[in-house]
mmCIF file of C-alpha atoms and ligand atoms in Angstrom:
data_model
loop_
_atom_site.group_PDB
_atom_site.id
_atom_site.type_symbol
_atom_site.label_atom_id
_atom_site.label_comp_id
_atom_site.label_asym_id
_atom_site.label_seq_id
_atom_site.Cartn_x
_atom_site.Cartn_y
_atom_site.Cartn_z
ATOM 1 C CA UNK Z 1 -13.044 -7.946 -12.539
ATOM 2 C CA UNK Z 2 -9.824 -8.361 -14.517
ATOM 3 C CA UNK Z 3 -8.887 -12.076 -15.072
ATOM 4 C CA UNK Z 4 -5.349 -10.785 -14.320
ATOM 5 C CA UNK Z 5 -5.288 -9.890 -11.147
ATOM 6 C CA UNK Z 6 -2.708 -11.789 -9.274
ATOM 7 C CA UNK Z 7 -4.051 -14.325 -6.288
ATOM 8 C CA UNK Z 8 -2.404 -11.737 -3.498
ATOM 9 C CA UNK Z 9 -4.604 -9.282 -5.233
ATOM 10 C CA UNK Z 10 -8.873 -11.175 -4.632
ATOM 11 C CA UNK Z 11 -9.174 -11.682 -1.226
ATOM 12 C CA UNK Z 12 -12.251 -13.196 1.108
ATOM 13 C CA UNK Z 13 -14.698 -10.163 2.405
ATOM 14 C CA UNK Z 14 -17.065 -11.388 4.680
ATOM 15 C CA UNK Z 15 -20.247 -9.261 5.852
ATOM 16 C CA UNK Z 16 -19.459 -7.576 8.919
ATOM 17 C CA UNK Z 17 -15.958 -6.774 7.419
ATOM 18 C CA UNK Z 18 -15.181 -3.214 6.562
ATOM 19 C CA UNK Z 19 -12.726 -1.954 4.226
ATOM 20 C CA UNK Z 20 -11.701 1.762 3.465
ATOM 21 C CA UNK Z 21 -12.289 2.852 -0.176
ATOM 22 C CA UNK Z 22 -13.323 6.460 -2.171
ATOM 23 C CA UNK Z 23 -12.577 6.667 -5.811
ATOM 24 C CA UNK Z 24 -13.371 10.989 -6.962
ATOM 25 C CA UNK Z 25 -11.264 13.138 -9.400
ATOM 26 C CA UNK Z 26 -9.152 14.398 -7.117
ATOM 27 C CA UNK Z 27 -6.924 10.924 -7.016
ATOM 28 C CA UNK Z 28 -4.511 10.349 -9.892
ATOM 29 C CA UNK Z 29 -5.577 7.506 -11.114
ATOM 30 C CA UNK Z 30 -8.906 8.798 -11.770
ATOM 31 C CA UNK Z 31 -9.801 6.563 -14.849
ATOM 32 C CA UNK Z 32 -7.103 4.705 -15.091
ATOM 33 C CA UNK Z 33 -9.517 1.702 -14.969
ATOM 34 C CA UNK Z 34 -12.197 2.716 -17.598
ATOM 35 C CA UNK Z 35 -9.152 0.907 -20.151
ATOM 36 C CA UNK Z 36 -8.429 -2.115 -21.560
ATOM 37 C CA UNK Z 37 -11.363 -3.778 -19.712
ATOM 38 C CA UNK Z 38 -13.209 -7.384 -20.475
ATOM 39 C CA UNK Z 39 -16.130 -5.333 -19.915
ATOM 40 C CA UNK Z 40 -18.860 -8.094 -20.359
ATOM 41 C CA UNK Z 41 -22.561 -6.647 -19.465
ATOM 42 C CA UNK Z 42 -25.767 -8.076 -18.600
ATOM 43 C CA UNK Z 43 -29.379 -7.475 -20.383
ATOM 44 C CA UNK Z 44 -29.942 -4.888 -17.818
ATOM 45 C CA UNK Z 45 -26.961 -3.154 -18.546
ATOM 46 C CA UNK Z 46 -28.396 -2.644 -21.464
ATOM 47 C CA UNK Z 47 -30.874 -1.873 -21.394
ATOM 48 C CA UNK Z 48 -30.230 0.837 -18.703
ATOM 49 C CA UNK Z 49 -27.445 2.454 -20.804
ATOM 50 C CA UNK Z 50 -29.248 2.266 -24.416
ATOM 51 C CA UNK Z 51 -31.683 4.339 -22.042
ATOM 52 C CA UNK Z 52 -29.849 6.790 -21.359
ATOM 53 C CA UNK Z 53 -27.623 6.919 -24.738
ATOM 54 C CA UNK Z 54 -31.830 7.334 -26.312
ATOM 55 C CA UNK Z 55 -30.843 3.928 -28.780
ATOM 56 C CA UNK Z 56 -32.987 1.119 -28.835
ATOM 57 C CA UNK Z 57 -31.160 -1.989 -27.580
ATOM 58 C CA UNK Z 58 -30.224 -3.388 -30.789
ATOM 59 C CA UNK Z 59 -28.545 -0.310 -31.855
ATOM 60 C CA UNK Z 60 -26.792 -0.236 -28.837
ATOM 61 C CA UNK Z 61 -25.282 -4.045 -28.952
ATOM 62 C CA UNK Z 62 -24.523 -3.024 -33.353
ATOM 63 C CA UNK Z 63 -22.793 0.356 -31.993
ATOM 64 C CA UNK Z 64 -21.154 -0.735 -28.623
ATOM 65 C CA UNK Z 65 -21.137 -3.667 -28.024
ATOM 66 C CA UNK Z 66 -19.419 -8.022 -29.520
ATOM 67 C CA UNK Z 67 -21.221 -10.968 -28.602
ATOM 68 C CA UNK Z 68 -18.222 -13.761 -27.714
ATOM 69 C CA UNK Z 69 -18.694 -17.110 -26.978
ATOM 70 C CA UNK Z 70 -16.348 -17.872 -24.442
ATOM 71 C CA UNK Z 71 -14.742 -21.423 -23.351
ATOM 72 C CA UNK Z 72 -16.599 -22.679 -20.878
ATOM 73 C CA UNK Z 73 -19.556 -20.990 -20.181
ATOM 74 C CA UNK Z 74 -22.855 -22.100 -22.108
ATOM 75 C CA UNK Z 75 -24.357 -19.306 -22.840
ATOM 76 C CA UNK Z 76 -22.403 -16.202 -24.999
ATOM 77 C CA UNK Z 77 -21.154 -13.164 -23.367
ATOM 78 C CA UNK Z 78 -21.530 -9.594 -24.810
ATOM 79 C CA UNK Z 79 -18.534 -7.473 -23.818
ATOM 80 C CA UNK Z 80 -18.931 -3.339 -24.376
ATOM 81 C CA UNK Z 81 -16.285 -2.517 -27.627
ATOM 82 C CA UNK Z 82 -13.423 -0.823 -25.768
ATOM 83 C CA UNK Z 83 -12.189 2.615 -28.240
ATOM 84 C CA UNK Z 84 -9.137 2.141 -30.200
ATOM 85 C CA UNK Z 85 -7.405 5.901 -29.205
ATOM 86 C CA UNK Z 86 -3.809 3.732 -28.689
ATOM 87 C CA UNK Z 87 -5.452 3.360 -24.095
ATOM 88 C CA UNK Z 88 -8.327 0.876 -25.304
ATOM 89 C CA UNK Z 89 -10.507 3.145 -23.963
ATOM 90 C CA UNK Z 90 -13.849 3.143 -22.325
ATOM 91 C CA UNK Z 91 -16.600 4.388 -25.152
ATOM 92 C CA UNK Z 92 -17.850 6.276 -22.197
ATOM 93 C CA UNK Z 93 -14.399 7.485 -20.344
ATOM 94 C CA UNK Z 94 -14.250 11.516 -20.171
ATOM 95 C CA UNK Z 95 -11.683 13.128 -18.896
ATOM 96 C CA UNK Z 96 -14.218 14.268 -16.790
ATOM 97 C CA UNK Z 97 -15.228 11.117 -14.635
ATOM 98 C CA UNK Z 98 -18.008 8.792 -16.592
ATOM 99 C CA UNK Z 99 -20.365 10.103 -19.375
ATOM 100 C CA UNK Z 100 -23.110 7.481 -18.488
ATOM 101 C CA UNK Z 101 -22.503 7.476 -14.447
ATOM 102 C CA UNK Z 102 -25.850 7.410 -13.861
ATOM 103 C CA UNK Z 103 -26.958 3.757 -15.337
ATOM 104 C CA UNK Z 104 -22.829 2.601 -15.231
ATOM 105 C CA UNK Z 105 -22.760 -1.083 -15.570
ATOM 106 C CA UNK Z 106 -23.499 -3.047 -12.944
ATOM 107 C CA UNK Z 107 -19.459 -4.252 -12.717
ATOM 108 C CA UNK Z 108 -18.462 -0.765 -12.580
ATOM 109 C CA UNK Z 109 -20.635 0.442 -9.301
ATOM 110 C CA UNK Z 110 -19.456 -3.006 -7.789
ATOM 111 C CA UNK Z 111 -15.569 -2.777 -7.862
ATOM 112 C CA UNK Z 112 -13.894 -2.993 -6.048
ATOM 113 C CA UNK Z 113 -15.396 -5.710 -4.368
ATOM 114 C CA UNK Z 114 -16.337 -8.705 -6.979
ATOM 115 C CA UNK Z 115 -19.269 -10.737 -6.074
ATOM 116 C CA UNK Z 116 -20.443 -14.505 -6.402
ATOM 117 C CA UNK Z 117 -23.925 -15.489 -6.219
ATOM 118 C CA UNK Z 118 -25.815 -19.166 -6.701
ATOM 119 C CA UNK Z 119 -29.104 -21.352 -6.015
ATOM 120 C CA UNK Z 120 -28.144 -24.371 -3.573
ATOM 121 C CA UNK Z 121 -30.936 -27.015 -4.830
ATOM 122 C CA UNK Z 122 -32.757 -26.602 -2.712
ATOM 123 C CA UNK Z 123 -33.484 -24.040 -3.574
ATOM 124 C CA UNK Z 124 -32.009 -21.009 -1.107
ATOM 125 C CA UNK Z 125 -29.295 -17.932 -3.070
ATOM 126 C CA UNK Z 126 -26.237 -17.404 -1.981
ATOM 127 C CA UNK Z 127 -23.648 -14.632 -2.127
ATOM 128 C CA UNK Z 128 -19.881 -13.972 -1.288
ATOM 129 C CA UNK Z 129 -18.055 -11.115 -2.068
ATOM 130 C CA UNK Z 130 -13.540 -11.054 -2.828
ATOM 131 C CA UNK Z 131 -11.815 -7.421 -2.593
ATOM 132 C CA UNK Z 132 -10.118 -6.437 -5.347
ATOM 133 C CA UNK Z 133 -6.784 -4.787 -4.739
ATOM 134 C CA UNK Z 134 -5.253 -3.583 -7.955
ATOM 135 C CA UNK Z 135 -1.735 -2.602 -7.661
ATOM 136 C CA UNK Z 136 -2.245 0.494 -9.511
ATOM 137 C CA UNK Z 137 -5.279 1.661 -7.964
ATOM 138 C CA UNK Z 138 -5.230 4.489 -5.543
ATOM 139 C CA UNK Z 139 -8.461 4.094 -3.724
ATOM 140 C CA UNK Z 140 -8.186 2.603 -1.011
ATOM 141 C CA UNK Z 141 -5.865 5.629 0.931
ATOM 142 C CA UNK Z 142 -9.413 8.112 0.342
ATOM 143 C CA UNK Z 143 -12.349 8.052 2.115
ATOM 144 C CA UNK Z 144 -14.244 6.297 4.821
ATOM 145 C CA UNK Z 145 -14.523 2.739 5.921
ATOM 146 C CA UNK Z 146 -17.128 0.428 5.096
ATOM 147 C CA UNK Z 147 -18.724 -2.721 4.752
ATOM 148 C CA UNK Z 148 -20.228 -4.611 1.862
ATOM 149 C CA UNK Z 149 -23.916 -3.412 2.137
ATOM 150 C CA UNK Z 150 -22.837 0.152 2.941
ATOM 151 C CA UNK Z 151 -20.285 -0.060 -0.376
ATOM 152 C CA UNK Z 152 -23.470 -1.709 -2.157
ATOM 153 C CA UNK Z 153 -25.852 0.782 -0.840
ATOM 154 C CA UNK Z 154 -23.825 4.062 -1.932
ATOM 155 C CA UNK Z 155 -23.152 2.775 -5.568
ATOM 156 C CA UNK Z 156 -27.224 1.873 -5.687
ATOM 157 C CA UNK Z 157 -26.130 -2.151 -6.142
ATOM 158 C CA UNK Z 158 -29.748 -3.795 -4.852
ATOM 159 C CA UNK Z 159 -31.602 -3.554 -8.620
ATOM 160 C CA UNK Z 160 -28.471 -4.506 -10.019
ATOM 161 C CA UNK Z 161 -27.540 -7.634 -8.243
ATOM 162 C CA UNK Z 162 -31.577 -8.879 -7.959
ATOM 163 C CA UNK Z 163 -31.301 -8.391 -12.091
ATOM 164 C CA UNK Z 164 -27.968 -10.433 -12.425
ATOM 165 C CA UNK Z 165 -29.480 -13.625 -9.510
ATOM 166 C CA UNK Z 166 -33.072 -13.530 -12.113
ATOM 167 C CA UNK Z 167 -30.443 -14.345 -15.062
ATOM 168 C CA UNK Z 168 -28.385 -16.316 -12.789
ATOM 169 C CA UNK Z 169 -31.291 -18.775 -12.893
ATOM 170 C CA UNK Z 170 -30.874 -19.545 -16.325
ATOM 171 C CA UNK Z 171 -26.648 -19.206 -16.489
ATOM 172 C CA UNK Z 172 -27.116 -21.755 -13.261
ATOM 173 C CA UNK Z 173 -29.079 -23.680 -14.925
ATOM 174 C CA UNK Z 174 -29.928 -27.655 -13.640
ATOM 175 C CA UNK Z 175 -30.418 -28.560 -16.894
ATOM 176 C CA UNK Z 176 -26.676 -27.607 -17.765
ATOM 177 C CA UNK Z 177 -24.395 -29.342 -16.029
ATOM 178 C CA UNK Z 178 -22.386 -31.831 -17.240
ATOM 179 C CA UNK Z 179 -21.680 -30.110 -20.324
ATOM 180 C CA UNK Z 180 -24.944 -29.863 -21.668
ATOM 181 C CA UNK Z 181 -25.041 -27.203 -24.032
ATOM 182 C CA UNK Z 182 -27.683 -25.053 -25.221
ATOM 183 C CA UNK Z 183 -29.199 -25.386 -28.214
ATOM 184 C CA UNK Z 184 -29.946 -22.587 -30.963
ATOM 185 C CA UNK Z 185 -33.606 -22.048 -30.271
ATOM 186 C CA UNK Z 186 -31.803 -21.405 -26.833
ATOM 187 C CA UNK Z 187 -29.304 -19.169 -28.008
ATOM 188 C CA UNK Z 188 -31.384 -17.244 -29.491
ATOM 189 C CA UNK Z 189 -33.488 -16.013 -27.040
ATOM 190 C CA UNK Z 190 -30.953 -15.749 -24.573
ATOM 191 C CA UNK Z 191 -29.484 -12.918 -27.523
ATOM 192 C CA UNK Z 192 -32.884 -11.299 -27.500
ATOM 193 C CA UNK Z 193 -32.657 -10.347 -23.632
ATOM 194 C CA UNK Z 194 -30.038 -8.162 -24.706
ATOM 195 C CA UNK Z 195 -32.653 -6.630 -27.723
ATOM 196 C CA UNK Z 196 -35.640 -6.378 -25.640
ATOM 197 C CA UNK Z 197 -37.041 -3.738 -28.544
ATOM 198 C CA UNK Z 198 -36.496 -6.407 -31.254
ATOM 199 C CA UNK Z 199 -38.207 -9.345 -29.380
ATOM 200 C CA UNK Z 200 -41.140 -6.929 -28.540
ATOM 201 C CA UNK Z 201 -41.378 -5.881 -31.895
ATOM 202 C CA UNK Z 202 -41.669 -10.337 -32.309
ATOM 203 C CA UNK Z 203 -43.948 -10.559 -30.027
ATOM 204 C CA UNK Z 204 -46.889 -7.452 -31.219
ATOM 205 C CA UNK Z 205 -46.380 -9.229 -34.744
ATOM 206 C CA UNK Z 206 -47.015 -12.337 -33.270
ATOM 207 C CA UNK Z 207 -43.767 -14.198 -35.008
ATOM 208 C CA UNK Z 208 -43.065 -15.524 -31.985
ATOM 209 C CA UNK Z 209 -44.480 -18.700 -30.797
ATOM 210 C CA UNK Z 210 -44.204 -18.476 -27.006
ATOM 211 C CA UNK Z 211 -44.888 -21.853 -25.115
ATOM 212 C CA UNK Z 212 -47.090 -20.921 -22.222
ATOM 213 C CA UNK Z 213 -50.012 -18.614 -23.065
ATOM 214 C CA UNK Z 214 -50.497 -15.244 -22.055
ATOM 215 C CA UNK Z 215 -53.535 -12.781 -21.954
ATOM 216 C CA UNK Z 216 -54.312 -10.099 -24.087
ATOM 217 C CA UNK Z 217 -52.949 -7.985 -20.111
ATOM 218 C CA UNK Z 218 -49.942 -8.948 -20.410
ATOM 219 C CA UNK Z 219 -49.734 -8.731 -23.920
ATOM 220 C CA UNK Z 220 -50.046 -4.828 -23.377
ATOM 221 C CA UNK Z 221 -47.370 -4.920 -19.686
ATOM 222 C CA UNK Z 222 -44.703 -6.452 -22.173
ATOM 223 C CA UNK Z 223 -45.173 -3.805 -24.894
ATOM 224 C CA UNK Z 224 -44.893 -1.264 -22.143
ATOM 225 C CA UNK Z 225 -41.951 -2.561 -19.725
ATOM 226 C CA UNK Z 226 -38.424 -3.678 -20.310
ATOM 227 C CA UNK Z 227 -38.489 -4.775 -17.388
ATOM 228 C CA UNK Z 228 -41.654 -6.749 -17.691
ATOM 229 C CA UNK Z 229 -40.273 -8.657 -21.117
ATOM 230 C CA UNK Z 230 -37.490 -8.993 -19.306
ATOM 231 C CA UNK Z 231 -38.699 -11.759 -17.521
ATOM 232 C CA UNK Z 232 -40.572 -12.823 -19.810
ATOM 233 C CA UNK Z 233 -37.359 -13.800 -21.339
ATOM 234 C CA UNK Z 234 -36.182 -14.982 -18.663
ATOM 235 C CA UNK Z 235 -39.461 -17.307 -18.181
ATOM 236 C CA UNK Z 236 -39.184 -18.376 -21.779
ATOM 237 C CA UNK Z 237 -35.747 -19.974 -21.441
ATOM 238 C CA UNK Z 238 -36.468 -21.111 -18.519
ATOM 239 C CA UNK Z 239 -39.337 -22.888 -20.116
ATOM 240 C CA UNK Z 240 -37.209 -24.578 -23.188
ATOM 241 C CA UNK Z 241 -34.085 -25.728 -21.209
ATOM 242 C CA UNK Z 242 -34.443 -28.862 -21.335
ATOM 243 C CA UNK Z 243 -34.869 -30.174 -17.515
ATOM 244 C CA UNK Z 244 -33.274 -32.816 -15.205
HETATM 245 S S1 SF4 G 301 -9.388 4.812 -7.644
HETATM 246 FE FE1 SF4 G 301 -9.454 2.453 -8.540
HETATM 247 S S2 SF4 G 301 -11.919 3.120 -8.903
HETATM 248 FE FE2 SF4 G 301 -10.886 5.053 -9.065
HETATM 249 S S3 SF4 G 301 -9.937 5.962 -10.986
HETATM 250 FE FE3 SF4 G 301 -8.282 4.794 -9.962
HETATM 251 S S4 SF4 G 301 -8.076 3.423 -10.209
HETATM 252 FE FE4 SF4 G 301 -10.445 3.721 -11.388
HETATM 253 S S1 SF4 G 302 -19.279 2.626 -18.019
HETATM 254 FE FE1 SF4 G 302 -18.409 4.194 -16.736
HETATM 255 S S2 SF4 G 302 -17.132 4.208 -15.467
HETATM 256 FE FE2 SF4 G 302 -17.599 1.935 -16.917
HETATM 257 S S3 SF4 G 302 -15.665 1.701 -17.437
HETATM 258 FE FE3 SF4 G 302 -17.282 3.378 -18.989
HETATM 259 S S4 SF4 G 302 -16.132 5.288 -18.299
HETATM 260 FE FE4 SF4 G 302 -15.522 3.608 -16.630
#
């Protein structure tokens, strides 16, 4: 979502509402939206993109991302670096479209929707959506009408949203309310979610001291499965963040 989008171009959308939208190479604006972006990446985005490119996540971060501490956010954000080509293009945009399409970030899949989610004190998950009608985007005159569910299915978003929600447990951690900031150790663990190859090596080398025991079979699973490792990092962070 562009932070500079005027309020009249951001409309709340209920689950039973439909909207018309389609994006394809025939639109006059094709790939215009893949430039001048503040594209924040999730740990799962980095995992998918790095696999697509055949890179270790830490190498992907070095090559394609920048870590920034945004005012008002407890944790730093990881942004995809745009290319210095005079148009600030995404490094993955080509004349024929997105070169990492199968593993494009969740934000690219979600547009023209924006999604927000939160958990109530009794543990219920709520989500809300807005329709982002960017003025330059011709996609709203294309294709058939669809609702949020149909769009999310079309964009294969369910797992991206599920992983984002797992991370939200950290980003909206009750121990970080009232302006409390994570300490250096918590920040280090948070950034390790983006650099799973480094985290894995540290675990296998036993240079990390987890605050809870894991069995030998769990260790073997963590050695082989990125998602299990990502979830371990989230669990670890949840464990060390201040309790309320
Ligand atoms: S239709 Fe919208 S989403 Fe598709 S390329 Fe054009 S600006 Fe981007
Ligand atoms: S990752 Fe693909 S869809 Fe997303 S901004 Fe870059 S080129 Fe566009």
